Amino acid sequence: MVFTPPYIPETIIVHLGAPDSDAVNITIAFADYVKNVVSSEIYPTWGISALRANIFAIVSYALNRVYTEYYRSRGYDFDITNTTAYDQRFINGRSVYENISELVDELFNDYIRRKGFFEPLAAKFCNGTTSTCEGLSQWGSQELAQAGANSVEILRNYYGDNVELVVNAPVQTASESYPGTPLRVGSVGPYVGYLQTALNRISQNYPAIPKIPVSNLFGEAMLNAVRAFQSIFSLTVDGVVGRATWYQIVRIYVAILNLAELQSEGLRYTVASFEYSGELTLGDRGDAVNVLQYLLRVIGQFVQQLPAVEQTGVYDEATRQAVAAFQSYDGQEASGSVTEQTWNALYRQYASIEEVIFSSDALFPNGADAEASYADTTRFVQFPGQTLETGAQDQEGMA
């Protein structure tokens, strides 16, 4: 959840009962899970735009549970339940409809979120007849489809005009957010930066937790904040962020931001400024370096000349090499140090990518042809891999 854009997990673990019930867990491919839920929740004879809208909602809701570690942060060993009192209907062992299977194969790695937010939308829904809710009405979506609405219009009708679609999100093996080893005084890197951001937000609700600078460095101020948090939430007050403290911070942060709710404060793309703050060079560290590495990581998905770089907040040799590679790509002197010229060029490149990949205007155009435009968009915008030229074909032969 903490540092990488949301991805599609290869598998999802489903608890076949209420969270605290003595029920079994099953591990299933994420796409197969979505096919099962769609086949269990709605009818395969519904209009194509209603089917699409419901698939986007089902995918987004499940991803939100995974991304926010909703159950994991509460000590459970699964990602989602199969009971509609908590989650979405999953019937273990059921058959799926052929047209549903084909649609999900096309759409399972597309999800919705609010514009400017990072996390997949907690796209809650209900059937709209025997139960109603704040989110999507399943039968209502079919009525809108019959009236000629496309899937974009259906989604915006229920979730608001500020929803956007992320298409072709990467598929990878799921991993927990906990860094694997405890964080303590002297620790450095983006995990520390995440904790500092989370603790500062939590402190708005729990003023006994002191504010700390977001520096990616675990210093004395952060030690005091961690100890205060541990005291408030009945944890061992040792100032060390082990697994128990980490997931308590995650759980409280998610709860305060309402990340698992339809109406959320939302995680923003970055908590740091994109403004140039001075030259950066080998050995520097802090927020500006963290943002620099974020820019390089995003641009590196599209510019093959850039070597991989980790988002550590420390200007190391790998970062210097990536900067030099970008400077060569941009026609600048490859000094490996970030001047204002280099910073502005990096941001321009990032902004052009962000506009294409994340723009709701690009992905959700207005007008009667929005459904067709969506189909065209999925052909040419690949996230986070490559942008295909008009007329090119993807691996499935789609022109």
XYZ file of C-alpha atoms in Angstrom:
399
model
C 0.000 0.000 0.000
C 2.694 2.453 0.950
C 4.966 3.345 -1.924
C 3.953 1.695 -5.160
C 0.897 2.387 -7.293
C -1.863 -0.136 -6.755
C -1.352 -3.336 -8.720
C -3.495 -6.344 -9.532
C -2.564 -9.267 -7.261
C -2.047 -12.567 -9.023
C -4.168 -14.238 -6.345
C -6.551 -13.174 -3.584
C -7.323 -15.042 -0.349
C -11.056 -15.286 0.376
C -12.460 -16.164 3.801
C -15.629 -18.236 3.301
C -17.617 -16.616 6.078
C -17.804 -13.605 8.356
C -14.425 -12.259 9.496
C -14.478 -13.892 12.946
C -16.134 -17.135 11.837
C -14.360 -20.477 11.924
C -14.395 -20.771 8.140
C -11.776 -21.856 5.637
C -9.683 -19.592 3.431
C -9.185 -20.287 -0.244
C -6.597 -18.806 -2.577
C -7.861 -18.069 -6.062
C -6.550 -16.215 -9.107
C -7.770 -12.625 -8.934
C -9.444 -12.754 -12.354
C -11.261 -15.964 -11.395
C -12.408 -14.336 -8.170
C -13.884 -11.415 -10.134
C -15.629 -13.790 -12.558
C -17.195 -15.639 -9.638
C -18.383 -12.458 -7.916
C -19.810 -10.957 -11.107
C -21.643 -14.220 -11.885
C -22.948 -14.305 -8.300
C -23.978 -10.652 -8.072
C -25.603 -9.745 -11.413
C -27.217 -11.291 -14.490
C -25.256 -12.141 -17.652
C -28.163 -10.977 -19.838
C -27.825 -7.364 -18.728
C -26.697 -4.670 -21.142
C -23.000 -4.480 -21.947
C -22.551 -1.067 -20.324
C -24.196 -2.295 -17.095
C -21.935 -5.357 -17.089
C -18.844 -3.201 -17.596
C -19.821 -0.726 -14.878
C -20.457 -3.516 -12.372
C -17.163 -5.244 -13.224
C -15.239 -1.993 -12.643
C -16.976 -1.569 -9.278
C -16.316 -5.172 -8.204
C -12.638 -5.010 -9.208
C -12.134 -1.663 -7.463
C -13.793 -2.782 -4.241
C -11.652 -5.923 -4.023
C -8.472 -3.982 -4.816
C -9.318 -1.464 -2.102
C -9.508 -4.291 0.438
C -6.108 -5.586 -0.726
C -4.424 -2.197 -1.082
C -5.526 -0.817 2.302
C -4.716 -4.178 3.953
C -8.141 -3.819 5.547
C -8.200 -7.292 7.082
C -4.442 -7.885 7.265
C -3.978 -4.814 9.475
C -6.534 -6.296 11.859
C -4.569 -9.508 12.263
C -6.515 -11.695 9.811
C -4.774 -13.972 7.326
C -7.040 -13.229 4.352
C -7.806 -10.346 1.986
C -11.598 -10.371 1.765
C -14.659 -12.324 2.940
C -17.428 -13.832 0.857
C -20.324 -12.510 2.909
C -22.310 -9.536 1.638
C -22.676 -8.200 5.170
C -19.019 -7.152 4.839
C -17.895 -7.573 1.248
C -19.158 -9.001 -2.055
C -20.817 -12.322 -2.815
C -18.459 -15.172 -3.731
C -19.836 -18.705 -4.072
C -17.034 -21.232 -3.851
C -17.124 -23.775 -6.671
C -19.831 -22.120 -8.736
C -19.679 -22.020 -12.526
C -19.311 -18.699 -14.326
C -21.053 -17.434 -17.418
C -19.105 -17.477 -20.671
C -19.790 -13.856 -21.610
C -18.886 -12.747 -18.074
C -15.640 -14.713 -18.270
C -14.696 -13.037 -21.549
C -15.497 -9.546 -20.266
C -13.555 -10.036 -17.035
C -10.528 -11.300 -18.969
C -10.617 -7.941 -20.761
C -11.301 -5.714 -17.745
C -9.942 -7.362 -14.577
C -6.908 -5.074 -14.443
C -8.888 -1.842 -14.867
C -10.163 -0.067 -11.763
C -11.746 3.223 -10.734
C -10.575 5.870 -8.309
C -11.290 9.509 -7.592
C -9.297 12.020 -9.593
C -6.154 12.995 -7.708
C -6.415 10.039 -5.330
C -4.106 7.048 -5.242
C -6.150 4.208 -3.785
C -8.716 2.154 -5.737
C -12.191 3.420 -4.936
C -14.075 1.485 -2.260
C -16.826 1.132 -4.853
C -19.657 -0.104 -2.680
C -22.866 -1.279 -4.324
C -26.213 -2.907 -3.561
C -28.972 -4.514 -5.602
C -31.131 -1.390 -5.498
C -34.378 -3.267 -4.798
C -34.330 -5.143 -1.497
C -31.402 -3.003 -0.306
C -30.205 0.475 -1.134
C -26.899 2.178 -0.388
C -24.767 5.198 -1.088
C -22.986 3.486 -3.987
C -23.982 1.814 -7.232
C -27.443 0.259 -7.621
C -27.082 -2.962 -9.602
C -30.624 -2.945 -10.979
C -30.367 0.798 -11.419
C -27.283 0.311 -13.575
C -29.267 -2.014 -15.822
C -32.077 0.530 -16.117
C -29.553 3.186 -17.096
C -28.006 0.821 -19.660
C -31.434 0.139 -21.158
C -31.975 3.883 -21.381
C -28.774 4.179 -23.443
C -26.191 5.147 -20.804
C -22.658 3.885 -21.266
C -20.552 2.455 -18.468
C -18.821 5.797 -17.840
C -22.124 7.584 -17.398
C -23.391 4.818 -15.114
C -20.326 5.028 -12.876
C -20.476 8.809 -12.697
C -24.181 8.699 -11.938
C -23.489 6.770 -8.720
C -19.933 7.717 -7.725
C -19.726 11.306 -8.954
C -18.148 13.168 -11.846
C -14.649 13.008 -10.340
C -14.098 9.265 -10.873
C -11.507 8.120 -13.385
C -10.344 4.811 -14.745
C -6.873 3.291 -14.508
C -6.399 0.823 -17.345
C -4.057 -2.137 -17.698
C -2.661 -1.925 -14.171
C 0.292 -4.292 -13.715
C -0.251 -7.791 -12.341
C 2.235 -9.022 -9.752
C 2.599 -11.231 -6.711
C 0.979 -9.694 -3.651
C 3.256 -8.608 -0.824
C 2.619 -7.067 2.572
C 3.501 -3.457 3.228
C 5.549 -4.188 6.376
C 9.209 -3.765 5.378
C 10.246 -7.085 6.941
C 12.486 -5.736 9.678
C 11.721 -3.263 12.500
C 12.335 0.447 11.953
C 14.128 2.355 14.705
C 16.304 5.399 15.320
C 18.790 5.626 12.447
C 16.532 3.945 9.874
C 16.224 5.786 6.580
C 14.114 5.525 3.472
C 10.542 5.726 2.148
C 9.116 3.374 4.787
C 10.167 5.917 7.378
C 8.681 8.714 5.266
C 5.361 6.891 5.059
C 5.256 6.446 8.832
C 6.046 10.122 9.353
C 3.211 11.135 7.019
C 0.804 8.688 8.660
C 1.715 9.704 12.214
C 1.329 13.397 11.387
C -2.173 12.777 10.042
C -3.104 10.559 12.987
C -1.889 13.257 15.356
C -4.680 15.550 14.120
C -7.086 13.172 15.837
C -4.727 12.269 18.691
C -2.938 15.522 19.634
C -0.761 13.751 22.214
C 1.292 12.479 19.278
C 3.810 15.225 18.423
C 4.194 16.447 14.846
C 7.413 15.431 13.095
C 9.173 16.607 9.913
C 8.802 14.281 6.918
C 12.476 13.651 6.246
C 12.708 9.885 5.622
C 15.069 9.807 8.591
C 14.084 8.129 11.885
C 15.341 10.618 14.441
C 14.579 11.739 17.980
C 11.353 13.538 17.045
C 9.994 10.437 15.361
C 11.041 8.288 18.325
C 8.876 10.453 20.583
C 5.947 10.259 18.162
C 6.168 6.476 17.905
C 6.316 6.111 21.678
C 3.263 8.345 22.072
C 1.366 6.306 19.491
C 2.304 3.036 21.175
C 1.173 4.365 24.540
C -2.209 5.509 23.210
C -2.923 2.191 21.481
C -1.665 -0.100 24.260
C 1.415 -1.370 22.458
C 4.845 -2.007 23.947
C 6.335 1.472 24.345
C 9.812 0.873 22.946
C 9.943 3.400 20.103
C 10.571 0.590 17.610
C 8.165 0.036 14.724
C 7.859 -3.727 14.498
C 5.033 -5.613 12.807
C 2.447 -4.930 15.537
C 3.103 -1.178 15.614
C 3.361 -0.967 11.817
C -0.041 -2.531 11.217
C -1.683 -0.573 14.005
C -0.448 2.611 12.311
C -1.740 1.319 8.951
C -5.121 0.434 10.460
C -5.584 3.774 12.229
C -4.346 5.761 9.194
C -6.756 3.928 6.870
C -9.600 4.454 9.341
C -8.945 8.179 9.818
C -8.685 8.831 6.065
C -11.708 6.582 5.420
C -9.695 4.899 2.671
C -11.916 1.823 2.855
C -15.067 3.934 2.563
C -16.802 5.382 -0.476
C -16.302 8.931 0.811
C -12.596 9.186 1.592
C -10.012 11.870 2.252
C -7.903 9.878 -0.169
C -4.224 9.204 -0.562
C -2.684 11.797 -2.846
C -0.069 10.994 -5.474
C 2.632 12.507 -3.280
C 2.827 14.443 -0.034
C 5.851 16.444 -1.153
C 6.136 19.471 -3.406
C 7.151 19.282 -7.062
C 8.724 22.739 -6.810
C 12.465 23.025 -7.423
C 14.175 23.571 -4.068
C 17.832 23.687 -5.043
C 20.502 21.587 -6.719
C 20.624 17.906 -5.793
C 23.711 15.773 -6.064
C 25.338 12.569 -4.843
C 24.988 12.146 -1.073
C 21.976 14.431 -0.610
C 18.904 13.084 1.151
C 15.422 14.139 2.185
C 12.019 14.974 0.699
C 13.341 16.511 -2.515
C 15.406 13.397 -3.269
C 12.383 11.237 -2.530
C 10.314 13.220 -5.059
C 13.168 13.068 -7.572
C 13.293 9.293 -7.302
C 9.508 9.113 -7.649
C 9.725 11.126 -10.890
C 12.524 8.909 -12.188
C 10.570 5.742 -11.367
C 7.473 6.939 -13.231
C 9.419 8.216 -16.239
C 11.513 5.041 -16.261
C 8.374 3.041 -17.106
C 8.276 4.883 -20.436
C 11.899 5.820 -21.194
C 13.906 2.639 -21.527
C 17.242 4.451 -21.300
C 16.707 5.145 -17.592
C 18.100 2.500 -15.225
C 15.960 1.357 -12.309
C 16.118 3.416 -9.116
C 14.696 2.763 -5.666
C 12.729 5.429 -3.772
C 14.926 5.691 -0.675
C 15.253 9.437 -0.119
C 19.037 9.096 -0.477
C 20.834 10.398 -3.593
C 22.929 7.298 -4.229
C 24.959 6.169 -7.239
C 21.953 4.504 -8.876
C 20.057 7.795 -8.671
C 23.012 9.697 -10.130
C 23.188 7.276 -13.057
C 19.449 7.568 -13.683
C 19.677 11.372 -13.641
C 22.615 11.299 -16.065
C 20.690 8.940 -18.363
C 17.695 11.279 -18.337
C 19.907 14.275 -19.054
C 21.368 12.496 -22.090
C 17.866 11.548 -23.219
C 16.769 15.184 -22.843
C 19.799 16.600 -24.668
C 21.456 18.045 -21.567
C 24.972 17.627 -20.276
C 25.002 14.315 -18.363
C 26.409 15.687 -15.105
C 24.354 13.422 -12.854
C 23.415 16.409 -10.669
C 19.940 17.911 -10.729
C 19.960 21.567 -11.707
C 16.808 23.640 -12.147
C 16.913 22.863 -15.872
C 17.003 19.123 -15.185
C 14.297 19.294 -12.497
C 11.940 21.230 -14.760
C 12.561 18.805 -17.623
C 11.846 15.852 -15.343
C 8.620 17.413 -14.170
C 7.498 18.259 -17.720
C 8.092 14.647 -18.746
C 6.219 13.373 -15.684
C 3.329 15.793 -16.218
C 2.877 14.644 -19.815
C 2.736 11.020 -18.636
C 0.360 11.899 -15.808
C -1.936 13.722 -18.217
C -2.180 10.732 -20.558
C -2.366 7.973 -17.962
C -4.320 9.591 -15.148
C -6.460 12.214 -16.870
C -10.171 11.620 -16.470
C -10.735 13.745 -19.573
C -8.614 11.325 -21.577
C -10.127 8.195 -20.078
C -13.693 9.395 -19.505
C -14.547 11.731 -22.414
C -17.962 13.308 -22.424
C -20.572 12.701 -25.052
C -22.559 9.857 -26.538
C -19.488 8.114 -27.914
C -17.809 7.747 -24.504
C -18.169 3.965 -24.514
C -16.448 3.705 -27.884
C -13.834 6.232 -26.798
C -13.126 4.116 -23.713
C -12.503 1.116 -25.950
C -10.124 3.195 -28.065
C -8.304 4.411 -24.954
C -7.650 0.904 -23.713
C -5.994 0.114 -27.005
C -3.488 2.932 -26.879
C -2.800 3.634 -23.210
C -0.962 0.894 -21.381
C -0.239 1.410 -17.671
C 2.463 1.410 -16.533
C 4.328 -0.076 -19.467
C 4.177 1.563 -22.840
C 2.225 3.917 -25.041
C 1.318 2.325 -28.362
C 1.277 4.338 -31.547
C -1.954 4.662 -33.494
C -2.322 1.684 -35.779
C -0.073 -0.538 -33.685
C -1.301 -3.914 -32.513
C -1.081 -5.326 -29.048
C -0.272 -8.906 -28.199
C -3.844 -9.997 -28.915
C -3.833 -8.455 -32.359
C -6.134 -5.547 -31.532
C -5.546 -2.693 -33.927
